[in-house]
Tab-separated table of C-alpha atoms and ligand atoms in Angstrom:
chain	number	residue	atom	x	y	z
P	18	UNK	CA	0.000	0.000	0.000
P	19	UNK	CA	1.177	3.537	-0.651
P	20	UNK	CA	2.603	5.502	2.280
P	21	UNK	CA	1.454	8.802	3.761
P	22	UNK	CA	-2.322	8.504	3.922
P	23	UNK	CA	-2.395	11.617	6.173
P	24	UNK	CA	-4.725	14.341	4.877
P	25	UNK	CA	-5.800	12.283	1.903
P	26	UNK	CA	-9.568	12.161	1.498
P	27	UNK	CA	-11.075	8.796	2.336
P	28	UNK	CA	-13.060	7.316	-0.530
P	29	UNK	CA	-15.834	4.742	-0.749
P	30	UNK	CA	-16.022	2.941	-4.062
P	31	UNK	CA	-19.125	0.966	-5.046
P	32	UNK	CA	-18.593	-1.262	-8.074
P	33	UNK	CA	-15.385	-3.058	-8.926
P	34	UNK	CA	-15.871	-3.945	-12.560
P	35	UNK	CA	-13.127	-3.142	-15.057
P	36	UNK	CA	-13.579	0.607	-14.585
P	37	UNK	CA	-14.407	0.658	-10.870
P	38	UNK	CA	-11.361	-1.475	-10.025
P	39	UNK	CA	-9.086	0.737	-12.132
P	40	UNK	CA	-10.372	3.856	-10.364
P	41	UNK	CA	-10.073	2.244	-6.946
P	42	UNK	CA	-6.507	1.148	-7.581
P	43	UNK	CA	-5.333	4.682	-8.406
P	44	UNK	CA	-6.770	6.083	-5.171
P	45	UNK	CA	-5.101	3.344	-3.179
P	46	UNK	CA	-1.802	3.911	-4.939
P	47	UNK	CA	-2.061	7.643	-4.230
P	48	UNK	CA	-2.539	6.950	-0.519
P	49	UNK	CA	-6.270	7.574	-0.174
P	50	UNK	CA	-7.871	5.357	2.485
P	51	UNK	CA	-10.356	3.291	0.483
P	52	UNK	CA	-13.443	1.296	1.384
P	53	UNK	CA	-14.864	-0.863	-1.396
P	54	UNK	CA	-17.924	-2.954	-2.061
P	55	UNK	CA	-18.903	-5.098	-5.013
P	56	UNK	CA	-21.901	-7.368	-5.596
P	57	UNK	CA	-19.533	-10.241	-6.381
P	58	UNK	CA	-17.175	-10.096	-3.388
P	59	UNK	CA	-14.362	-12.031	-5.084
P	60	UNK	CA	-13.651	-8.992	-7.264
P	61	UNK	CA	-12.553	-7.102	-4.145
P	62	UNK	CA	-9.851	-9.598	-3.159
P	63	UNK	CA	-6.985	-8.052	-5.123
P	64	UNK	CA	-7.787	-4.577	-3.814
P	65	UNK	CA	-7.996	-5.906	-0.255
P	66	UNK	CA	-4.483	-7.275	-0.713
P	67	UNK	CA	-3.388	-3.798	-1.820
P	68	UNK	CA	-4.835	-2.199	1.321
P	69	UNK	CA	-8.511	-1.504	0.663
P	70	UNK	CA	-11.053	-2.156	3.365
P	71	UNK	CA	-13.813	-4.413	2.032
P	72	UNK	CA	-17.309	-3.675	3.365
P	73	UNK	CA	-19.863	-6.446	3.808
P	74	UNK	CA	-22.646	-4.392	2.267
P	75	UNK	CA	-23.114	-1.315	0.133
P	76	UNK	CA	-24.789	0.402	3.105
P	77	UNK	CA	-21.735	-0.282	5.270
P	78	UNK	CA	-19.421	1.071	2.569
P	79	UNK	CA	-21.505	4.233	2.204
P	80	UNK	CA	-21.511	4.746	5.974
P	81	UNK	CA	-17.698	4.625	6.045
P	82	UNK	CA	-16.966	7.898	4.214
P	83	UNK	CA	-18.489	11.179	3.091
P	84	UNK	CA	-17.163	10.831	-0.472
P	85	UNK	CA	-18.978	7.939	-2.135
P	86	UNK	CA	-18.073	7.086	-5.731
P	87	UNK	CA	-20.303	4.738	-7.704
P	88	UNK	CA	-19.297	3.049	-10.953
P	89	UNK	CA	-21.751	0.313	-11.880
P	90	UNK	CA	-23.099	-1.162	-15.070
P	91	UNK	CA	-26.076	1.149	-15.503
P	92	UNK	CA	-28.496	3.450	-13.734
P	93	UNK	CA	-30.761	0.554	-12.712
P	94	UNK	CA	-27.919	-1.116	-10.831
P	95	UNK	CA	-27.117	2.188	-9.103
P	96	UNK	CA	-30.710	2.408	-7.845
P	97	UNK	CA	-30.570	-1.169	-6.560
P	98	UNK	CA	-27.164	-0.900	-4.898
P	99	UNK	CA	-27.581	2.441	-3.187
P	100	UNK	CA	-31.243	1.952	-2.195
P	101	UNK	CA	-30.524	0.537	1.251
P	102	UNK	CA	-27.824	3.036	2.234
P	103	UNK	CA	-28.197	6.138	4.390
P	104	UNK	CA	-27.179	8.951	2.034
P	105	UNK	CA	-27.731	11.811	4.461
P	106	UNK	CA	-24.921	14.378	4.142
P	107	UNK	CA	-22.974	12.249	1.648
P	108	UNK	CA	-21.156	13.540	-1.433
P	109	UNK	CA	-22.378	11.056	-4.029
P	110	UNK	CA	-20.339	10.951	-7.239
P	111	UNK	CA	-21.912	8.714	-9.870
P	112	UNK	CA	-19.552	7.681	-12.674
P	113	UNK	CA	-21.968	5.149	-14.146
P	114	UNK	CA	-22.824	5.814	-17.786
P	115	UNK	CA	-26.380	7.122	-18.033
P	116	UNK	CA	-28.571	9.348	-20.150
P	117	UNK	CA	-28.918	13.040	-19.227
P	118	UNK	CA	-32.483	12.398	-18.005
P	119	UNK	CA	-31.372	9.455	-15.873
P	120	UNK	CA	-28.628	11.613	-14.356
P	121	UNK	CA	-31.095	14.417	-13.554
P	122	UNK	CA	-33.546	11.967	-11.997
P	123	UNK	CA	-30.723	10.366	-10.015
P	124	UNK	CA	-29.666	13.829	-8.768
P	125	UNK	CA	-33.239	14.498	-7.540
P	126	UNK	CA	-33.343	11.020	-6.001
P	127	UNK	CA	-30.059	11.653	-4.145
P	128	UNK	CA	-31.162	15.114	-2.984
P	129	UNK	CA	-34.408	13.682	-1.581
P	130	UNK	CA	-32.211	11.365	0.499
P	131	UNK	CA	-30.068	14.205	1.821
P	132	UNK	CA	-27.041	13.733	-0.431
P	133	UNK	CA	-25.170	16.201	-2.603
P	134	UNK	CA	-24.878	14.797	-6.131
P	135	UNK	CA	-22.229	15.004	-8.830
P	136	UNK	CA	-22.572	13.064	-12.062
P	137	UNK	CA	-19.655	11.944	-14.209
P	138	UNK	CA	-19.115	10.824	-17.794
P	139	UNK	CA	-15.847	8.952	-18.223
P	140	UNK	CA	-13.936	9.747	-21.416
P	141	UNK	CA	-11.435	6.931	-20.957
P	142	UNK	CA	-11.118	3.172	-21.013
P	143	UNK	CA	-9.723	1.337	-17.973
P	144	UNK	CA	-6.052	1.223	-19.110
P	145	UNK	CA	-6.113	5.041	-19.390
P	146	UNK	CA	-7.065	5.407	-15.721
P	147	UNK	CA	-4.116	6.536	-13.596
P	148	UNK	CA	-2.107	7.207	-16.760
P	149	UNK	CA	-2.208	11.014	-17.247
P	150	UNK	CA	-0.258	10.874	-20.515
P	151	UNK	CA	-3.098	8.794	-22.025
P	152	UNK	CA	-5.267	11.920	-21.984
P	153	UNK	CA	-8.364	10.397	-20.403
P	154	UNK	CA	-10.651	12.616	-18.393
P	155	UNK	CA	-14.066	12.729	-16.776
P	156	UNK	CA	-16.859	15.222	-17.440
P	157	UNK	CA	-18.539	16.287	-14.204
P	158	UNK	CA	-21.825	18.114	-13.683
P	159	UNK	CA	-24.174	18.729	-10.793
P	160	UNK	CA	-23.127	20.033	-7.381
P	161	UNK	CA	-20.336	22.566	-7.835
P	162	UNK	CA	-19.687	22.303	-4.100
P	163	UNK	CA	-18.931	18.597	-4.362
P	164	UNK	CA	-16.791	19.112	-7.446
P	165	UNK	CA	-14.695	21.870	-5.861
P	166	UNK	CA	-14.399	20.083	-2.525
P	167	UNK	CA	-13.145	16.861	-4.126
P	168	UNK	CA	-11.517	18.048	-7.326
P	169	UNK	CA	-8.047	17.020	-6.192
P	170	UNK	CA	-9.199	13.522	-5.207
P	171	UNK	CA	-11.304	13.116	-8.348
P	172	UNK	CA	-8.297	14.190	-10.396
P	173	UNK	CA	-6.179	11.268	-9.201
P	174	UNK	CA	-7.512	8.661	-11.680
P	175	UNK	CA	-8.033	11.004	-14.645
P	176	UNK	CA	-8.413	14.649	-15.609
P	177	UNK	CA	-11.532	16.547	-14.538
P	178	UNK	CA	-13.732	18.820	-16.638
P	179	UNK	CA	-16.718	20.458	-14.921
P	180	UNK	CA	-19.477	21.337	-17.385
P	181	UNK	CA	-22.194	22.877	-15.229
P	182	UNK	CA	-24.731	22.526	-12.426
P	183	UNK	CA	-27.271	20.682	-14.565
P	184	UNK	CA	-26.637	17.094	-13.474
P	185	UNK	CA	-27.457	15.877	-16.987
P	186	UNK	CA	-24.695	17.851	-18.707
P	187	UNK	CA	-21.848	15.414	-18.024
P	188	UNK	CA	-23.823	12.597	-19.652
P	189	UNK	CA	-24.842	14.899	-22.500
P	190	UNK	CA	-21.225	15.898	-23.210
P	191	UNK	CA	-20.158	12.258	-22.961
P	192	UNK	CA	-22.805	11.138	-25.470
P	193	UNK	CA	-22.100	14.083	-27.801
P	194	UNK	CA	-18.431	13.127	-28.045
P	195	UNK	CA	-19.176	9.413	-28.416
P	196	UNK	CA	-21.749	10.144	-31.128
P	197	UNK	CA	-19.190	12.186	-33.077
P	198	UNK	CA	-16.753	9.316	-32.657
P	199	UNK	CA	-19.219	6.848	-34.178
P	200	UNK	CA	-19.831	9.231	-37.072
P	201	UNK	CA	-16.086	9.204	-37.685
P	202	UNK	CA	-15.946	5.406	-37.371
P	203	UNK	CA	-18.756	5.207	-39.958
P	204	UNK	CA	-16.757	7.310	-42.417
P	205	UNK	CA	-13.636	5.256	-41.783
P	206	UNK	CA	-15.580	2.021	-42.347
P	207	UNK	CA	-16.896	3.329	-45.675
P	208	UNK	CA	-13.413	4.417	-46.777
P	209	UNK	CA	-11.857	1.019	-46.036
P	210	UNK	CA	-14.813	-0.724	-47.721
P	211	UNK	CA	-14.158	1.248	-50.913
P	212	UNK	CA	-10.641	-0.184	-51.270
P	213	UNK	CA	-11.388	-3.591	-49.758
P	214	UNK	CA	-11.391	-5.566	-53.020
P	215	UNK	CA	-8.471	-3.709	-54.569
P	216	UNK	CA	-4.769	-4.296	-54.379
P	217	UNK	CA	-4.456	-1.520	-51.810
P	218	UNK	CA	-2.880	-2.321	-48.473
P	219	UNK	CA	-5.168	-1.090	-45.675
P	220	UNK	CA	-2.004	-0.248	-43.756
P	221	UNK	CA	-0.999	2.102	-46.585
P	222	UNK	CA	-4.399	3.814	-46.623
P	223	UNK	CA	-4.507	4.167	-42.840
P	224	UNK	CA	-1.969	7.007	-42.433
P	225	UNK	CA	-3.480	8.889	-45.375
P	226	UNK	CA	-6.928	8.574	-43.850
P	227	UNK	CA	-5.764	9.529	-40.374
P	228	UNK	CA	-3.886	12.597	-41.620
P	229	UNK	CA	-6.896	13.703	-43.697
P	230	UNK	CA	-9.233	13.422	-40.721
P	231	UNK	CA	-6.814	15.435	-38.591
P	232	UNK	CA	-6.594	18.076	-41.346
P	233	UNK	CA	-10.406	18.363	-41.250
P	234	UNK	CA	-10.555	18.912	-37.478
P	235	UNK	CA	-10.638	22.750	-37.735
P	236	UNK	CA	-14.118	22.295	-39.236
P	237	UNK	CA	-15.325	21.517	-35.701
P	238	UNK	CA	-14.315	24.991	-34.529
P	239	UNK	CA	-15.690	26.680	-37.646
P	240	UNK	CA	-19.026	24.957	-37.049
P	241	UNK	CA	-19.134	26.277	-33.479
P	242	UNK	CA	-18.253	29.757	-34.696
P	243	UNK	CA	-21.046	29.701	-37.292
P	244	UNK	CA	-23.596	28.350	-34.812
P	245	UNK	CA	-22.741	31.125	-32.329
P	246	UNK	CA	-22.940	33.862	-34.961
P	247	UNK	CA	-25.965	32.414	-36.746
P	248	UNK	CA	-24.158	33.101	-40.029
P	249	UNK	CA	-23.597	29.776	-41.762
P	250	UNK	CA	-21.886	31.447	-44.725
P	251	UNK	CA	-19.115	32.849	-42.526
P	252	UNK	CA	-15.612	31.959	-43.795
P	253	UNK	CA	-17.023	29.296	-46.116
P	254	UNK	CA	-14.440	27.838	-48.473
P	255	UNK	CA	-16.376	24.915	-49.950
P	256	UNK	CA	-20.016	25.833	-50.455
P	257	UNK	CA	-22.815	23.350	-49.909
P	258	UNK	CA	-23.805	23.789	-53.568
P	259	UNK	CA	-20.332	22.683	-54.644
P	260	UNK	CA	-20.276	19.797	-52.171
P	261	UNK	CA	-23.690	18.507	-53.232
P	262	UNK	CA	-22.579	18.662	-56.869
P	263	UNK	CA	-19.824	16.225	-55.895
P	264	UNK	CA	-22.081	13.702	-54.190
P	265	UNK	CA	-22.921	11.688	-57.379
P	266	UNK	CA	-19.201	10.963	-57.643
P	267	UNK	CA	-19.181	9.552	-54.127
P	268	UNK	CA	-22.299	7.464	-54.742
P	269	UNK	CA	-21.222	6.203	-58.192
P	270	UNK	CA	-17.807	5.255	-56.865
P	271	UNK	CA	-19.406	3.275	-54.049
P	272	UNK	CA	-21.655	1.512	-56.549
P	273	UNK	CA	-18.695	0.795	-58.819
P	274	UNK	CA	-16.742	-0.686	-55.950
P	275	UNK	CA	-19.722	-2.813	-54.876
P	276	UNK	CA	-20.032	-0.939	-51.574
P	277	UNK	CA	-23.293	-0.156	-49.832
P	278	UNK	CA	-24.028	3.531	-49.316
P	279	UNK	CA	-26.100	2.912	-46.196
P	280	UNK	CA	-23.608	4.778	-43.994
P	281	UNK	CA	-22.982	7.646	-46.397
P	282	UNK	CA	-26.418	8.293	-47.924
P	283	UNK	CA	-28.253	9.644	-44.861
P	284	UNK	CA	-25.744	12.471	-44.504
P	285	UNK	CA	-25.697	13.254	-48.214
P	286	UNK	CA	-29.518	13.305	-48.201
P	287	UNK	CA	-29.466	15.934	-45.448
P	288	UNK	CA	-26.980	18.035	-47.430
P	289	UNK	CA	-29.319	17.907	-50.446
P	290	UNK	CA	-32.319	18.879	-48.327
P	291	UNK	CA	-30.488	21.893	-46.944
P	292	UNK	CA	-29.453	22.908	-50.448
P	293	UNK	CA	-33.071	22.623	-51.602
P	294	UNK	CA	-34.053	24.947	-48.740
P	295	UNK	CA	-31.666	27.603	-50.058
P	296	UNK	CA	-28.451	26.864	-48.119
P	297	UNK	CA	-26.212	26.707	-51.192
P	298	UNK	CA	-23.809	29.421	-50.014
P	299	UNK	CA	-23.361	27.808	-46.573
P	300	UNK	CA	-21.121	24.870	-45.828
P	301	UNK	CA	-22.598	21.902	-43.948
P	302	UNK	CA	-23.529	23.626	-40.665
P	303	UNK	CA	-27.177	23.974	-41.767
P	304	UNK	CA	-27.535	20.192	-41.567
P	305	UNK	CA	-27.557	20.577	-37.789
P	306	UNK	CA	-30.800	22.556	-37.953
P	307	UNK	CA	-32.403	19.753	-39.951
P	308	UNK	CA	-31.502	17.291	-37.186
P	309	UNK	CA	-32.955	19.304	-34.320
P	310	UNK	CA	-36.667	18.467	-34.186
L	14	LIG	N1	-15.002	-0.183	-19.446
L	14	LIG	C1	-15.053	0.788	-20.349
L	14	LIG	O1	-14.335	0.787	-21.332
L	14	LIG	C2	-16.024	1.953	-20.222
L	14	LIG	C3	-15.343	3.273	-20.407
L	14	LIG	C4	-16.280	4.454	-20.255
L	14	LIG	C5	-17.169	4.328	-19.028
L	14	LIG	N2	-17.731	3.014	-18.895
L	14	LIG	C6	-18.816	2.905	-17.937
L	14	LIG	O2	-18.369	2.621	-16.624
L	14	LIG	C7	-19.366	1.858	-15.960
L	14	LIG	C8	-18.746	0.606	-15.388
L	14	LIG	O3	-18.145	-0.094	-16.442
L	14	LIG	P1	-17.189	-1.339	-16.186
L	14	LIG	O4	-16.222	-1.388	-17.308
L	14	LIG	O5	-16.637	-1.315	-14.831
L	14	LIG	O6	-18.261	-2.531	-16.358
L	14	LIG	P2	-18.166	-4.038	-15.860
L	14	LIG	O7	-16.752	-4.503	-15.852
L	14	LIG	O8	-19.151	-4.794	-16.648
L	14	LIG	O9	-18.648	-3.969	-14.327
L	14	LIG	C9	-19.987	-3.692	-14.005
L	14	LIG	C10	-20.105	-3.437	-12.530
L	14	LIG	O10	-21.486	-3.247	-12.196
L	14	LIG	C11	-21.872	-4.256	-11.240
L	14	LIG	N3	-23.261	-4.589	-11.441
L	14	LIG	C12	-23.886	-4.853	-12.595
L	14	LIG	N4	-25.188	-5.085	-12.408
L	14	LIG	C13	-25.395	-4.987	-11.057
L	14	LIG	C14	-26.516	-5.116	-10.215
L	14	LIG	N5	-27.735	-5.402	-10.704
L	14	LIG	N6	-26.356	-4.941	-8.890
L	14	LIG	C15	-25.146	-4.653	-8.380
L	14	LIG	N7	-24.014	-4.501	-9.128
L	14	LIG	C16	-24.157	-4.676	-10.439
L	14	LIG	C17	-20.908	-5.381	-11.481
L	14	LIG	O11	-20.902	-6.214	-10.327
L	14	LIG	P3	-20.453	-7.758	-10.445
L	14	LIG	O12	-20.988	-8.284	-11.764
L	14	LIG	O13	-18.965	-7.783	-10.389
L	14	LIG	O14	-21.093	-8.405	-9.288
L	14	LIG	C18	-19.615	-4.621	-11.690
L	14	LIG	O15	-19.114	-4.150	-10.476
L	14	LIG	C19	-20.467	1.551	-16.968
L	14	LIG	O16	-21.544	2.438	-16.765
L	14	LIG	C20	-19.776	1.806	-18.288
L	14	LIG	O17	-20.677	2.201	-19.308
L	14	LIG	C21	-16.789	1.916	-18.917
C-alpha cells in the first residue's frame, strides 16, 4: 500500500468492474484510504491485498466515508445498490454511464435522500485510468460544491472537466463526443470498404486517412463559430452547392466498388435537403438545424 495517507480524502467505491477497479486502484496507490464494495465479493480480493477495506454491504461502505463514488453497469444497478444506504450528508459521485435524463432523476433522487450529487461521464477506457499521458478525463456536472471540494481527489484517476450545475450535462457531453466518434468510425468504415477488393494495403491507406481526418478537425471549430454567430456562410471555403454537386461521384464510386451507401447516404440526403431549402452558399452547418426536431 502507498505511504502517507495523512490528509488524503477517504473514498468509498461501489462497483469493482473493469472501470471501478481501475479507479479504486489509483486512489489506493495515491494513498487515499479506500473502502470498497462489489456485488460479487471475489472482485474485491486483489484490492484488499493492496490495502482496501472491504465492506460487507453497500450500506456499510456508504456509511464509512463522506465521499462515495459509484461506478456500476447502468443506472438501474445504481438504484438497486444504493437503495438501502443512508445517504444523508454524503457527497455522491456517480460515474456510471447514463442518459442526461437518468442523471437528472438520479440527482433528484439523491437530494431527496439528503445527499449532494455530482454526475460523471468517463472519457477513458480502464487502461487510461491513472495514466495522465493517455489523456483520459471525466466530465462532471451537478453540485459545484462537491466538485470543488473533491476536485483534487477526483483528479487522481483522470483529468476533470466540470461542465455545469445541470446534473445531466456530463452525460450529455459524454454522449455528444461518443456520437461524433461513431460518425467518424462510420466514415472510416466506408473508406476502407471502398478499397477492400483492390490491391491496396489497408495499412498504406490508414496514415493517409488519419492525416486527412486530422486536417479536417478545424471544421469543428468553424461549425461552433457559425452556430454562435448564426451566419452559416461565414468563412465558407467549400459551399454546400459545390459539395452537393460532388455527391454523385461519391455514390457512383461506391456503386462501382460494390459498396453499400447505407452509412454515407443519410448524410448526403441531409446536405441535399439543406441545399433545396436555399443553403447553397453555406457549408454543412445547416444540416444541424435539420436534425434538431
Ligand atoms: N469499461 C469501459 O471501457 C467503459 C469506459 C467508459 C465508461 N464506462 C462505464 O463505466 C461503468 C462501469 O463499467 P465497467 O467497465 O466497470 O463494467 P463491468 O466490468 O461490466 O462492471 C460492471 C459493474 O457493475 C456491477 N453490477 C452490474 N449489475 C449490477 C446489479 N444489478 N447490482 C449490483 N451490481 C451490479 C458489477 O458487479 P459484479 O458483476 O462484479 O457483481 C460490476 O461491479 C459503466 O456504466 C460503463 O458504461 C466503462
